[in-house]
Coordinates of C-alpha atoms in Angstrom, one line a residue:
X768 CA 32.0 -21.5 76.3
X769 CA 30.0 -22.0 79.6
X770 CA 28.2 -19.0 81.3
X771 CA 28.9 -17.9 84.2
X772 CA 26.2 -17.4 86.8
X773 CA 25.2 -13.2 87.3
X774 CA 23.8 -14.4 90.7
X775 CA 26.5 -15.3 93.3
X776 CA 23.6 -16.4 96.1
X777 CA 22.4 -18.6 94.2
X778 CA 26.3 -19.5 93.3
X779 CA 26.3 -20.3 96.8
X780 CA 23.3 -22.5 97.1
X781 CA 24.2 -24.5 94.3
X782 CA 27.3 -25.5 96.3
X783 CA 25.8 -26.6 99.5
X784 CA 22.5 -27.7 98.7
X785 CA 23.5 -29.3 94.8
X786 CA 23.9 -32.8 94.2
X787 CA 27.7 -32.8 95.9
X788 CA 26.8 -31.8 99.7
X789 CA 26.5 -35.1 100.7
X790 CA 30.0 -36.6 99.4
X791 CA 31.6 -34.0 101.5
X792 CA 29.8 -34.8 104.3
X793 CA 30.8 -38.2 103.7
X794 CA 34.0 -37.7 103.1
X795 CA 34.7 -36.1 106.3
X796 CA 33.2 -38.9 108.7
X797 CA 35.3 -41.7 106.7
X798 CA 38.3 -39.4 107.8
X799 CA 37.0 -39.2 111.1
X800 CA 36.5 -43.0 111.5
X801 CA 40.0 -43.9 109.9
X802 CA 41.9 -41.4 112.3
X803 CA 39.8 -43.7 115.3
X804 CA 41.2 -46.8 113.9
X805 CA 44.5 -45.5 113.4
X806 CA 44.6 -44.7 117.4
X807 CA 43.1 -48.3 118.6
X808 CA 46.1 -50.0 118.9
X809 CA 46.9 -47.4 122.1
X810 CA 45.0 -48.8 124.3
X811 CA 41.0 -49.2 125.0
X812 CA 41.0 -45.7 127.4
X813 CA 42.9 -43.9 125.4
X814 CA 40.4 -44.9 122.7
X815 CA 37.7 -44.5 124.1
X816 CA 38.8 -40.8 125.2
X817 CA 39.7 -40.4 122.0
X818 CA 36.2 -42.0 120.4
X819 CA 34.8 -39.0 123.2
X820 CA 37.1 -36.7 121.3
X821 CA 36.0 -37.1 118.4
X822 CA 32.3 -37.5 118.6
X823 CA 32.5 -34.0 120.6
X824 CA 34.5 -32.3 117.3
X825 CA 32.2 -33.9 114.9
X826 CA 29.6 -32.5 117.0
X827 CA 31.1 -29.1 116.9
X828 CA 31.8 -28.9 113.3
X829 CA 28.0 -30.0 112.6
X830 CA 27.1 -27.4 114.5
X831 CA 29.4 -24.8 112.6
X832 CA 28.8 -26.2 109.5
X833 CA 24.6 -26.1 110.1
X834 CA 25.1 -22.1 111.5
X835 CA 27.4 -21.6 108.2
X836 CA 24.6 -23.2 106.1
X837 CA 21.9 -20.8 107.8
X838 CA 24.1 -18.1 107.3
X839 CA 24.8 -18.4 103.8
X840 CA 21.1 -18.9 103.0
X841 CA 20.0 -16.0 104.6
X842 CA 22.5 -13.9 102.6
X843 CA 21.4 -15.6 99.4
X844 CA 17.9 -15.5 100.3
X845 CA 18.5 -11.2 101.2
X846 CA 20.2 -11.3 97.8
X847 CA 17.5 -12.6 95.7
X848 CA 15.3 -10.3 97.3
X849 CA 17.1 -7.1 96.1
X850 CA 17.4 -8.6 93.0
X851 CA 13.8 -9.0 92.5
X852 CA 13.0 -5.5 93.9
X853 CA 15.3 -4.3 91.4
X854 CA 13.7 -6.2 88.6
X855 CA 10.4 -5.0 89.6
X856 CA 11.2 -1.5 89.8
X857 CA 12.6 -1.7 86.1
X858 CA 9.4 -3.1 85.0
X859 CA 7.2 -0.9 86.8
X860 CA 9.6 1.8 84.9
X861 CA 9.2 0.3 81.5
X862 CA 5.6 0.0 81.6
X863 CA 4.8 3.6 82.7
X864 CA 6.8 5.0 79.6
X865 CA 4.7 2.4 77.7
X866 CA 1.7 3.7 78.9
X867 CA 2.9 7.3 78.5
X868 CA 3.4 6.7 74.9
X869 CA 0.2 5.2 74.2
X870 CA -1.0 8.2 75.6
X871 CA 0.7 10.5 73.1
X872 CA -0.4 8.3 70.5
X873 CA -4.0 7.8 71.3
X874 CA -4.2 11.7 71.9
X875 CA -2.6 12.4 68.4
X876 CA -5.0 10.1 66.6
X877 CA -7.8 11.5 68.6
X878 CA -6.7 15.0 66.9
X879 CA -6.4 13.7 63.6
X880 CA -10.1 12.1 63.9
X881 CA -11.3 15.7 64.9
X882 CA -9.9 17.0 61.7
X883 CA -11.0 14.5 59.3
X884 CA -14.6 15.3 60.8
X885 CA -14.2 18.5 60.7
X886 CA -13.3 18.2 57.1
X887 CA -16.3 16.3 56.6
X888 CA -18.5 18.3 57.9
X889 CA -17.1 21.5 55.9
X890 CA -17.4 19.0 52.4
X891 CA -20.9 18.3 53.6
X892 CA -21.8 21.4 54.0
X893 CA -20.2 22.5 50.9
X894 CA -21.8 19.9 48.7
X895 CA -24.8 21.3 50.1
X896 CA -24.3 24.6 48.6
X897 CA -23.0 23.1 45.3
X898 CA -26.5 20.7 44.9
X899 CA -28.3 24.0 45.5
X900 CA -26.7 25.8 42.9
X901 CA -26.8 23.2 40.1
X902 CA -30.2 22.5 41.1
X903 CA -30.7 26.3 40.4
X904 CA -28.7 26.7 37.5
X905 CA -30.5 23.4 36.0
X906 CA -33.5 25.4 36.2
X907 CA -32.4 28.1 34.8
X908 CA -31.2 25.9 32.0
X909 CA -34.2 24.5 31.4
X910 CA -36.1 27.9 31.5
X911 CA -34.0 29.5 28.7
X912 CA -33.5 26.4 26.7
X913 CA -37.7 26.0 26.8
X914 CA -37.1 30.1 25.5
X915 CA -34.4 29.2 23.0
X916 CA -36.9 26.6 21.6
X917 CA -39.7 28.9 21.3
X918 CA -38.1 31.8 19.8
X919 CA -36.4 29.2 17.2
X920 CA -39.8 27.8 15.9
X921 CA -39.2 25.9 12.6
X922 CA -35.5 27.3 12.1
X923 CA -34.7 24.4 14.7
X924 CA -34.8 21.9 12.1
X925 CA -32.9 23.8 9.4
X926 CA -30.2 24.5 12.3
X927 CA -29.9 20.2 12.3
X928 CA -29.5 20.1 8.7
X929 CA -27.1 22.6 8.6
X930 CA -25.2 19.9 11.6
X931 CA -25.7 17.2 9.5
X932 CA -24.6 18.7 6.5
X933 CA -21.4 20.5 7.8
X934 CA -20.7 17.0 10.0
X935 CA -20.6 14.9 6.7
X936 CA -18.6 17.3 5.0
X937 CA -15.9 17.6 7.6
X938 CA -15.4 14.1 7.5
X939 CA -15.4 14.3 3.2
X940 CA -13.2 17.3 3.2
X941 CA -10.9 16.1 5.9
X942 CA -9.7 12.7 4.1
X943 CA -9.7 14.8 0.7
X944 CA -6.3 15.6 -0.4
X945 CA -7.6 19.3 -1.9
X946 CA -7.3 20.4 1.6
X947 CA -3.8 20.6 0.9
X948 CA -4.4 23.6 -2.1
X949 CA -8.1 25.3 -0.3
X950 CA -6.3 27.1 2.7
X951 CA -8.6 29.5 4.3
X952 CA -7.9 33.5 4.1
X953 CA -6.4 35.3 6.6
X954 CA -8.1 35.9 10.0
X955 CA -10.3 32.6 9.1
X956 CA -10.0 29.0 11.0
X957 CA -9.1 26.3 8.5
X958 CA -12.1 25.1 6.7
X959 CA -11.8 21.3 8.4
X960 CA -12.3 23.4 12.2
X961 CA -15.0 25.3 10.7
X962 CA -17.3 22.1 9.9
X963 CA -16.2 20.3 12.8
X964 CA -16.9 23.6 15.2
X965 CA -20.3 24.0 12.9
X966 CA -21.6 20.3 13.4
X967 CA -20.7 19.8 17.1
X968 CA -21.5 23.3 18.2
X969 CA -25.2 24.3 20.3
X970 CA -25.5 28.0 19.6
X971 CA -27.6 29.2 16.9
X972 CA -25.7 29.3 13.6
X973 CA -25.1 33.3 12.5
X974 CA -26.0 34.6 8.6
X975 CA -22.0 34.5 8.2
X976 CA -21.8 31.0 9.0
X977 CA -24.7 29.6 6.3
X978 CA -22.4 31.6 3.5
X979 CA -18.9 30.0 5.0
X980 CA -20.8 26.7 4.7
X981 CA -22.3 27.0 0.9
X982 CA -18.9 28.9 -0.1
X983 CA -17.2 25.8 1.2
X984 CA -19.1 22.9 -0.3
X985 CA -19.1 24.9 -3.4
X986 CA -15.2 25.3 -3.5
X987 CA -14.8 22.0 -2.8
X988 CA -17.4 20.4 -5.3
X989 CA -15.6 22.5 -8.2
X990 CA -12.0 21.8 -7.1
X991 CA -12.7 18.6 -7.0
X992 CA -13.3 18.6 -11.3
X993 CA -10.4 20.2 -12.1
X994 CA -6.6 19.1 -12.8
X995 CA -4.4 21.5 -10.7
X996 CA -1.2 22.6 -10.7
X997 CA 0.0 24.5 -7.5
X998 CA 2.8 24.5 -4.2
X999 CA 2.1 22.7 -1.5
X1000 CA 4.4 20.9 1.4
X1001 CA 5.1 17.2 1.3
X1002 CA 6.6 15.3 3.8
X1003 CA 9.7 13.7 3.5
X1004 CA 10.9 9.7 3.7
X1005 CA 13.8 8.3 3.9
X1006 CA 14.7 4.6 3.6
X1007 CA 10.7 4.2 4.1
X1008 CA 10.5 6.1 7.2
X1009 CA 8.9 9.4 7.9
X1010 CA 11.5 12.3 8.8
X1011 CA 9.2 14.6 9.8
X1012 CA 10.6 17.5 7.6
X1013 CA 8.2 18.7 5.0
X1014 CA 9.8 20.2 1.6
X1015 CA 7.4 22.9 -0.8
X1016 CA 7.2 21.8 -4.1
X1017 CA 5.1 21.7 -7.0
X1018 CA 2.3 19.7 -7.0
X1019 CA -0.1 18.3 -10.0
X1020 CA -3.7 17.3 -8.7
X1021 CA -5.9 15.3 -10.3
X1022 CA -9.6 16.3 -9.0
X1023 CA -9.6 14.7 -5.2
X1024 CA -8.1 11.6 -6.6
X1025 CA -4.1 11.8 -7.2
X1026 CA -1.6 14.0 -6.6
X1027 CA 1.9 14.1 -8.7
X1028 CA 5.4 15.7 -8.4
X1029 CA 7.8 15.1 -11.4
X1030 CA 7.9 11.4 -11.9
X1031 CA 6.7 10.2 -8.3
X1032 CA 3.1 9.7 -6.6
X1033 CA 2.3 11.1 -4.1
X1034 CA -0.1 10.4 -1.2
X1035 CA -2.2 12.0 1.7
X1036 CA -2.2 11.8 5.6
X1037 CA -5.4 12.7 6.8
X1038 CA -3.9 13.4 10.2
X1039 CA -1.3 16.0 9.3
X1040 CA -3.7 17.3 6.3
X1041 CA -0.5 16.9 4.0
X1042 CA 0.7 15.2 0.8
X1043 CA 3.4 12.6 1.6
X1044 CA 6.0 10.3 -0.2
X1045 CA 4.7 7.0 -1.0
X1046 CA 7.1 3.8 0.5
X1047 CA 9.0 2.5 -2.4
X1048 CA 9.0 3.0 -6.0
X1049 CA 6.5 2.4 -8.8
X1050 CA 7.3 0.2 -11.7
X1051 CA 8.3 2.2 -15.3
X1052 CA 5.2 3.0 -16.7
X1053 CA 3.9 4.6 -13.8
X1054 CA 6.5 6.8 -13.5
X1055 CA 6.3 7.7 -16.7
X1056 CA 2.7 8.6 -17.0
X1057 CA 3.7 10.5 -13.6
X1058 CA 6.3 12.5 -15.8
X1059 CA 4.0 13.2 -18.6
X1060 CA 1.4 14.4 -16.8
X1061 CA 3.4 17.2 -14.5
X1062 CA 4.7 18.2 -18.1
X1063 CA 1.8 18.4 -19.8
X1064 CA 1.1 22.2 -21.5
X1065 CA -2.1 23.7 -20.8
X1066 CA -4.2 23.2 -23.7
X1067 CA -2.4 20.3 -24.8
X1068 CA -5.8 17.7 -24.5
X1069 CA -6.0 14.4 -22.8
X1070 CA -3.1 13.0 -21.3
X1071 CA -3.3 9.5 -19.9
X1072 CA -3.0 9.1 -15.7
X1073 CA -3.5 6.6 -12.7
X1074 CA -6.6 7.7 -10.7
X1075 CA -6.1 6.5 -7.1
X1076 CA -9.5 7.1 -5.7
X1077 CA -7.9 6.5 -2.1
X1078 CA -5.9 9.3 -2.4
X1079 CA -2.5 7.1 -3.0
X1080 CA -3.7 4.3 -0.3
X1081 CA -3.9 1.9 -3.1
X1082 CA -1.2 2.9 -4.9
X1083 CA 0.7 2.5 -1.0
X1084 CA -0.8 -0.9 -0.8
X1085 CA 0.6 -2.3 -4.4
X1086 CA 4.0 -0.8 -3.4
X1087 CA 3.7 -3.0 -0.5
X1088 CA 2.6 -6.0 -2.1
X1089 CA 4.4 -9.1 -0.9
X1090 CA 6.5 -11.1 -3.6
X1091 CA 5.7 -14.5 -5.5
X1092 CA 8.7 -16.0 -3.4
X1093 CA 7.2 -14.0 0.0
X1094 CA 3.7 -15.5 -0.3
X1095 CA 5.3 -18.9 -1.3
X1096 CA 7.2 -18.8 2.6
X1097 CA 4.1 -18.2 4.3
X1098 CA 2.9 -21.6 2.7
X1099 CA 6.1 -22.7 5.1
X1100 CA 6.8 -26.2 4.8
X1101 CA 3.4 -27.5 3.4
X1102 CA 4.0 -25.3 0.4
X1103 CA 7.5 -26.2 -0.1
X1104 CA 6.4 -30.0 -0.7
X1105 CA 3.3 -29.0 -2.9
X1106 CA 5.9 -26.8 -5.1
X1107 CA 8.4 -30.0 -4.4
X1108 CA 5.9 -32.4 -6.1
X1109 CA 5.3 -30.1 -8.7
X1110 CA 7.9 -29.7 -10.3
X1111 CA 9.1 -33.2 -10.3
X1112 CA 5.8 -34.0 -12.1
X1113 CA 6.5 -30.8 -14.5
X1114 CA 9.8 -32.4 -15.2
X1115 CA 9.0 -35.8 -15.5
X1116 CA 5.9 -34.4 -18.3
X1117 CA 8.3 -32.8 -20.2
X1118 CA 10.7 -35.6 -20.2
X1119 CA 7.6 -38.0 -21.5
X1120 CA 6.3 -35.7 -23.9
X1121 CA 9.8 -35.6 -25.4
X1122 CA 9.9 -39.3 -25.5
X1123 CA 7.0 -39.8 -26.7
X1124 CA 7.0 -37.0 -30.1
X1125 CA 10.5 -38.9 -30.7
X1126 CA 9.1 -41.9 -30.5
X1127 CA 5.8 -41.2 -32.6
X1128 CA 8.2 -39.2 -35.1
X1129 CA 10.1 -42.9 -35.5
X1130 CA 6.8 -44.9 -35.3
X1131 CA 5.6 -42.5 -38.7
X1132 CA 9.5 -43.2 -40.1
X1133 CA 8.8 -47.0 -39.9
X1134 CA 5.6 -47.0 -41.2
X1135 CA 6.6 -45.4 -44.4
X1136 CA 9.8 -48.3 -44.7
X1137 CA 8.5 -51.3 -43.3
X1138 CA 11.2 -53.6 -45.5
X1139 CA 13.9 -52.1 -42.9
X1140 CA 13.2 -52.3 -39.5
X1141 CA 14.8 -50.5 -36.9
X1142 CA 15.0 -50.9 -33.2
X1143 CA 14.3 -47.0 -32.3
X1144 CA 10.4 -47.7 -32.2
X1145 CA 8.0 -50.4 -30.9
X1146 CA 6.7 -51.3 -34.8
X1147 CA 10.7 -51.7 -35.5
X1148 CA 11.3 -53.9 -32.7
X1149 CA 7.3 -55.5 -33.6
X1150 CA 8.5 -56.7 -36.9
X1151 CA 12.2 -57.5 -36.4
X1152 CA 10.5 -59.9 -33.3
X1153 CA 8.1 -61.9 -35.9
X1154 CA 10.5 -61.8 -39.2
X1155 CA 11.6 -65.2 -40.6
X1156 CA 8.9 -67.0 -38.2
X1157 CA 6.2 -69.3 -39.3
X1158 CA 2.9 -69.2 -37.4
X1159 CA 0.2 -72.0 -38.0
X1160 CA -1.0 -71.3 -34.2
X1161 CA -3.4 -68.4 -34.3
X1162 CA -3.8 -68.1 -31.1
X1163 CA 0.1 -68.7 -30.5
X1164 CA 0.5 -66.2 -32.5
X1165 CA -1.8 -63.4 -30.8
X1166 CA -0.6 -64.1 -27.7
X1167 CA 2.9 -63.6 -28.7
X1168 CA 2.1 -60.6 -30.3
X1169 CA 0.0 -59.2 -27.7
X1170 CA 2.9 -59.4 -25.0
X1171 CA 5.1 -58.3 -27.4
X1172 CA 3.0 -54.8 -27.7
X1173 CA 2.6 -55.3 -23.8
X1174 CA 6.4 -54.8 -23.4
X1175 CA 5.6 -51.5 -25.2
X1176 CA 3.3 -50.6 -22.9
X1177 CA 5.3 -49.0 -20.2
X1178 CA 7.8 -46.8 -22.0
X1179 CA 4.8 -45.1 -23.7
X1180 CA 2.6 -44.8 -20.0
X1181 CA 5.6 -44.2 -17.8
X1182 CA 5.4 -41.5 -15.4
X1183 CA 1.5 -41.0 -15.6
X1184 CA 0.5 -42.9 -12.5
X1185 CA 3.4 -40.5 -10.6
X1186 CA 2.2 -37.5 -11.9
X1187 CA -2.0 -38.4 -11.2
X1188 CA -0.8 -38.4 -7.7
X1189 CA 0.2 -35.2 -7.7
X1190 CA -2.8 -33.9 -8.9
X1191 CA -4.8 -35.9 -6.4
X1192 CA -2.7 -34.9 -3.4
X1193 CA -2.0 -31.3 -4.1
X1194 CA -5.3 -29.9 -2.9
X1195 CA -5.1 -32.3 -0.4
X1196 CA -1.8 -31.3 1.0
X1197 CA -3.3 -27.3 0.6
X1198 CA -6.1 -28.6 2.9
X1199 CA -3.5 -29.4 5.2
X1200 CA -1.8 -25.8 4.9
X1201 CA -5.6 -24.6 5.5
X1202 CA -6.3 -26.0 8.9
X1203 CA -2.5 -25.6 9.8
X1204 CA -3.7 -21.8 9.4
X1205 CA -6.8 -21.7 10.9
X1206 CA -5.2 -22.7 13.7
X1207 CA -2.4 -20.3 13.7
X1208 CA -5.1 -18.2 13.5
X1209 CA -7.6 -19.2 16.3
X1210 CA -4.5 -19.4 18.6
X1211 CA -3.5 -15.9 17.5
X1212 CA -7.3 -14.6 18.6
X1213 CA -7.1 -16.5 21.9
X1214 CA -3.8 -14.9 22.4
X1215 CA -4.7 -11.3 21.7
X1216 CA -8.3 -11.3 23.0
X1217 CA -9.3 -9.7 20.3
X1218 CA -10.0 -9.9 16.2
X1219 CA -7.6 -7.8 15.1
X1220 CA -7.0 -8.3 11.2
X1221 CA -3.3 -7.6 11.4
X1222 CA -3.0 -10.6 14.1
X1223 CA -4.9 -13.0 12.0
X1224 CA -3.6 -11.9 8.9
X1225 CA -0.4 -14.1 9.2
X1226 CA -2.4 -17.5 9.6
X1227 CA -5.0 -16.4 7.1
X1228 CA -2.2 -16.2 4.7
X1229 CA -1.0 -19.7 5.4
X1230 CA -3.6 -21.1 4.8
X1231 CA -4.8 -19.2 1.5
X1232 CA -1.4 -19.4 0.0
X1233 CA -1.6 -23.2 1.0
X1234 CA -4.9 -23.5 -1.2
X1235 CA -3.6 -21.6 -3.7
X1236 CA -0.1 -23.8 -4.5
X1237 CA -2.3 -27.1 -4.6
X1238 CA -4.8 -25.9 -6.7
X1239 CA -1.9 -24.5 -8.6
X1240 CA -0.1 -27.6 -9.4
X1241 CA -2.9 -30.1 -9.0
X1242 CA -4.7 -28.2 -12.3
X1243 CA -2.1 -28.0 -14.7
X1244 CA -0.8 -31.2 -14.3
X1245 CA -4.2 -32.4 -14.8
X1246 CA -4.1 -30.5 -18.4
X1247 CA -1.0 -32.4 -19.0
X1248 CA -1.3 -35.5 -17.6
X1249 CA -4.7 -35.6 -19.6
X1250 CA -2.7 -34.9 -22.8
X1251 CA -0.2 -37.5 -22.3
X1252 CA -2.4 -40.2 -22.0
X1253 CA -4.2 -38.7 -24.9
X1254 CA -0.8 -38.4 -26.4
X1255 CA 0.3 -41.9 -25.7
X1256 CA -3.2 -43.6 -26.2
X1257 CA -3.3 -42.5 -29.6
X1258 CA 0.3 -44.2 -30.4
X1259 CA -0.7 -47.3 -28.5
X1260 CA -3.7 -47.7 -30.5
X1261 CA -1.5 -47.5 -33.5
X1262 CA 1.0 -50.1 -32.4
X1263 CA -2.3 -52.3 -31.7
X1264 CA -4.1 -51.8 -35.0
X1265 CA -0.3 -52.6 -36.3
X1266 CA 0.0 -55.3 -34.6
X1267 CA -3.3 -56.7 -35.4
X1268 CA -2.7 -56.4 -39.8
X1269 CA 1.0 -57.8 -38.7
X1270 CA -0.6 -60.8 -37.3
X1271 CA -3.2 -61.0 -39.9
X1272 CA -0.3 -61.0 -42.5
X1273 CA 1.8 -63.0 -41.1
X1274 CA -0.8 -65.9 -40.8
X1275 CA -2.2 -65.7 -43.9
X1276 CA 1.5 -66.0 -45.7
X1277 CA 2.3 -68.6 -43.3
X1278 CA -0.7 -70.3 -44.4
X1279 CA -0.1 -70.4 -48.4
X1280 CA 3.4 -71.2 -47.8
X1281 CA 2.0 -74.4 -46.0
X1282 CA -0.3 -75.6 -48.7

């Protein structure tokens, strides 16, 4: 949609001054002449009074039209100019609230500035006071430090024993599970915050504080000989996870090693100072030793036990001991070949050895009852080839013998060659597993940014298990690949020395049959 003009002046000089003012103009003296030309005909006076006419009218309309055009341009021109004082008195408006508010604004941030200085000034100031004061006080420090040292004399380095001793046995007595049955009296901190108070503390250890100490190491060096039976909280699991309920029940100890309740294990958690369930459950025997020994009588002598001296960490780790089939998947595909090829080997071994005891069970048959041959064994099939033939060609005749045992040969070696290539490229194929690990396990460490066991652990254990399988199958198929060819060796060299008296034989009958 076109817009409309807000100005009519300059509406107005668009129309007499814009591009169509002269085709009006125009327009009206083509009239003018036409109306002449109309009118000659009349007569030459008439036409020329009228030409007179005319040129007088034109003359007055120019004249109107000119005193029109002034007119109309002054108006426009007086229009414009309100229009521009208006325009100047709105911006003249706008910029004094402009400058009004920058006013307000510049006067506000001037008042905030004042503040923050004066802030400054009054943390200045302060500081001041506080450097003063710890410069004094640091003084002071020193002073009755320099006193403390003096009035010490040589109990200052009995005072860092007694640190060094109550620091190392905090940490012992801590991660020892007879915490659990040596609870402290009442109105006394738990041994644990005694020791760690003891070995981190800077005052002057008091009489009462030497006797805690020996009373405590003592307790705790003969608790830690004796076999215990007592109450004590253990936290409860269920489906493997911690419930955080505890239940008080009775507890066998065995010295600072291994704790029992009925037929279970138990272990400790250092960082609630409690005996807890272990994950899982331990094969029979353990279980049962466990039973016997919460029911042994006092008195009753030795009873046999599992010492954990981890305090049930190592019993925890072989609960959570990863299966054969588990350690065979992180092999991942490289081990499923190497276990692939190994027991197609196994099988085909088996399947040879079984072959070959038949066949040397036969072989011993035949040689016993050599009138009646039989085809179920290469001396059979030996001597029903050379019956009812006559052999005046020794040479002939050995070569006809010797690929005759030559057809043996395979039957007796078969699967040997397959099964030597197993056991060359299963530690090769393990060595494959190994790098493929290794770099599970550098890209692991590049990933993380760190060495953290439990992110290597995974490509560590591809490429362990990897080793493992080849080695596994590359050295007992050695064993038995080396006892089949010892196997079928010894029959071959039978069927040879065989074949050699069968050729002997043979040519010397041949020959007295000649002559």
């Amino acid at each position: 949609m076109r817009k409309r003009n807000a100005y009519p002046a300059i509406r107005k000089i668009r129309y007499w001054f814009g591009p169509g003012s002269c085709g009006r103009a125009v327009s009206s003296l083509l009239l003018a002449g036409m109306f002449a030309a109309m009118l000659a005909p009349a007569g030459a006076s008439w036409a020329q009074s009228a030409d007179d006419a005319a040129k007088s009218k034109a003359a007055a309309q120019a004249a109107a039209h000119a005193k029109a055009l002034a007119e109309a341009r002054d108006k426009v021109f007086s229009e414009l100019s309100r229009q521009v004082r208006e325009l100047r008195q709105k911006e003249a408006a706008i910029a004094d609230r402009r400058e009004s508010a920058a006013r307000q604004e510049l006067q506000k941030q001037q008042h905030l500035l004042n503040q923050a200085q004066a802030r400054l000034q009054s943390a200045k100031s302060r500081s001041d006071v506080l450097d003063r004061r710890w410069a004094k006080n640091a003084a002071r420090v020193a002073k009755l430090q320099k006193s403390l040292t003096q009035h010490q004399g040589n109990l200052g380095e009995l005072y860092g024993v007694v640190r060094q001793i109550a620091a190392n046995a905090s940490s012992v007595m801590k991660n020892s599970l007879i915490t659990t049955q040596l609870e402290p009296a009442p109105g006394q901190t738990p041994r644990s915050m005694f020791l760690t108070k003891l070995a981190k503390g800077h005052a002057v250890p008091s009489v009462n504080d030497f006797q805690r100490l020996w009373y405590e190491l003592l307790r705790g060096i003969v608790a830690s000989g004796k076999v215990v039976r007592y109450q004590a909280d253990v936290l409860q699991l269920e489906n493997g996870k911690p419930t955080g309920k505890s239940k008080r029940t009775e507890v066998v100890r065995v010295g600072p090693f291994t704790a029992v309740n009925g037929n279970e294990y138990l272990g400790y958690l250092s960082s609630a100072k409690s005996l807890t369930e272990l994950k899982g459950a331990l094969p029979g025997n353990f279980r049962t030793t466990a039973y016997n020994l919460t029911h042994a009588a006092p008195g009753s002598g030795y009873t046999s036990g599992v010492v954990d001296p981890a305090a049930g960490g190592i019993l925890g780790r072989y609960l959570t001991r990863p299966s054969w089939f588990a350690r065979i998947q992180l092999g991942e595909a490289v081990g499923y070949v190497i276990i692939a090829l190994g027991l197609i080997a196994l099988l085909l071994a088996v399947v040879q050895f079984i072959y070959l005891i038949l066949t040397n069970r036969a072989i011993n048959a035949q040689l016993k009852d050599l009138s009646r041959p039989k085809d179920n064994n290469p001396i059979g099939r030996l001597l029903t080839n050379f019956q009812g033939r006559k052999l005046t060609n020794a040479k002939v005749a050995e070569s006809r013998l010797s690929e005759a045992v030559q057809l043996e040969l395979p039957a007796l070696e078969r699967f040997q060659s397959f099964i030597r290539l197993v056991v060359a490229a299963g530690p090769l194929l393990g060595l494959i597993g190994t790098v493929t690990g290794m770099i599970i396990t550098f890209h692991a460490i590049v990933a993380s940014g760190s060495s953290d066991p439990t992110v290597m652990a995974t490509g560590i254990g591809q490429a362990m298990i990897a080793t493992v399988l080849g080695l596994g199958v590359a050295v007992p198929l050695l064993f038995i690949v080396t006892g089949l060819s010892a196997f079928s060796g010894r029959l071959i060299k039978t069927l040879e020395e065989f074949s050699h008296s069968l050729l002997a034989e043979k040519l010397g009958a041949d020959n007295e049959n000649t002559r």
